XYZ file of C-alpha atoms in Angstrom:
144
model
C 0.011 0.016 -0.003
C 1.487 3.391 -0.908
C 2.532 5.644 2.009
C 0.201 8.506 0.917
C -2.783 6.180 0.871
C -1.950 4.855 4.286
C -1.520 8.426 5.563
C -4.775 9.458 4.093
C -6.534 6.494 5.617
C -4.973 7.290 8.994
C -6.132 10.916 8.778
C -9.601 9.894 7.854
C -9.721 7.271 10.604
C -8.485 9.781 13.181
C -11.115 12.297 12.091
C -13.817 9.618 12.267
C -12.580 8.622 15.660
C -12.693 12.144 16.900
C -16.232 12.641 15.622
C -17.274 9.269 17.203
C -15.901 10.375 20.595
C -17.695 13.661 20.394
C -20.904 11.923 19.538
C -20.468 9.347 22.331
C -19.915 12.291 24.822
C -23.177 13.849 23.562
C -25.036 10.551 23.793
C -23.686 10.018 27.340
C -24.790 13.494 28.313
C -28.243 12.955 26.738
C -28.623 9.707 28.589
C -27.701 11.272 31.977
C -30.307 14.116 31.350
C -32.970 11.540 30.358
C -32.272 9.485 33.487
C -32.490 12.579 35.664
C -35.834 13.385 34.130
C -37.409 9.961 34.940
C -40.193 10.157 37.477
C -39.227 8.520 40.757
C -41.588 5.824 42.185
C -41.487 3.979 45.520
C -42.859 0.624 44.354
C -44.416 0.429 40.940
C -42.995 0.431 37.455
C -42.099 3.729 35.959
C -43.059 4.730 32.423
C -39.906 5.287 30.339
C -39.153 8.688 29.031
C -39.472 9.226 25.326
C -36.344 8.454 23.361
C -34.753 11.433 21.675
C -32.219 10.993 18.930
C -28.911 12.681 19.645
C -27.835 15.554 17.389
C -25.324 14.533 14.692
C -21.741 15.621 15.336
C -20.560 18.337 13.000
C -17.740 20.760 12.470
C -18.287 24.236 14.059
C -19.492 25.866 10.788
C -21.174 22.768 9.385
C -24.904 22.570 9.488
C -25.700 18.856 9.454
C -23.928 15.599 8.866
C -20.780 15.616 6.645
C -22.383 13.757 3.868
C -20.759 15.144 0.692
C -17.362 13.565 -0.030
C -15.198 13.623 -3.155
C -11.559 12.643 -3.934
C -9.497 14.009 -6.763
C -6.194 12.263 -7.640
C -3.516 14.092 -9.552
C 0.169 14.391 -10.371
C 1.598 17.076 -8.042
C 5.128 17.061 -9.565
C 6.115 16.928 -13.274
C 8.777 14.233 -12.656
C 6.357 11.917 -10.834
C 3.361 10.131 -12.602
C 0.682 7.780 -11.419
C -1.613 10.255 -9.731
C -0.023 9.686 -6.305
C -1.363 12.962 -4.767
C -4.884 13.578 -3.770
C -7.402 16.066 -2.468
C -10.420 14.927 -0.491
C -13.300 17.205 0.304
C -15.655 16.359 3.168
C -18.615 18.691 3.270
C -22.139 19.140 4.744
C -25.238 19.843 2.592
C -24.428 23.603 2.719
C -20.828 23.231 1.505
C -19.189 23.627 4.901
C -16.338 21.357 5.910
C -12.729 20.688 5.019
C -10.337 19.645 2.317
C -7.411 17.264 3.091
C -4.618 17.335 0.436
C -1.610 15.021 0.284
C 1.237 15.916 -2.056
C 3.596 12.961 -2.674
C 7.150 13.524 -3.997
C 10.032 11.209 -4.404
C 11.537 12.065 -0.923
C 8.759 13.618 0.957
C 5.057 13.857 1.550
C 3.214 16.988 2.493
C -0.303 17.162 4.012
C -2.579 20.202 4.086
C -6.013 20.745 5.629
C -8.136 23.738 4.704
C -11.514 24.844 5.941
C -14.388 25.309 3.440
C -17.394 27.651 4.068
C -20.317 27.550 1.681
C -18.239 25.867 -1.013
C -15.398 28.381 -0.822
C -12.073 27.843 0.844
C -11.290 30.033 3.803
C -7.616 29.915 2.600
C -7.020 29.859 -1.185
C -7.710 26.504 -2.679
C -5.513 24.844 -5.367
C -7.246 23.876 -8.647
C -7.363 20.236 -7.448
C -8.827 21.253 -4.120
C -11.438 23.401 -5.859
C -12.247 20.513 -8.063
C -12.839 18.211 -5.163
C -15.062 20.745 -3.419
C -17.033 21.200 -6.695
C -17.473 17.409 -7.001
C -18.524 17.069 -3.350
C -21.120 19.858 -3.679
C -22.362 18.225 -6.939
C -23.304 19.750 -10.242
C -27.062 19.972 -9.454
C -26.695 21.270 -5.900
C -26.408 24.982 -5.147
C -24.588 26.124 -2.036
C -27.008 28.504 -0.301
């Protein structure tokens, strides 16, 4: 497995683990609140409280689940072919999220993460990063 692919997989797994941990903390807090709201009874059974679904974990500027994902592979350097570099956009339905870019050279690998708001990079996006964002948003979806 190429090093860049392993690194990208590790970064995505780390991000997924972080989101899972945040969600688990929210679920734990919601369960504690629900248990505190249960009516107390001396002897009889107690009716269970209604179950409320926890809110999805999102980035600070994201407005819903990160459901729009696209990956663009490209040649970052003229002397290296095989499309070993990549940009991955992970966005919500409003175009908020992030772009992870990995540039692979012969002797080094560089990784960049840039925030995206409403389909536009907070920092300047490369053409490949812009392409990944455009593909994640989709040709028929407008960013509002």
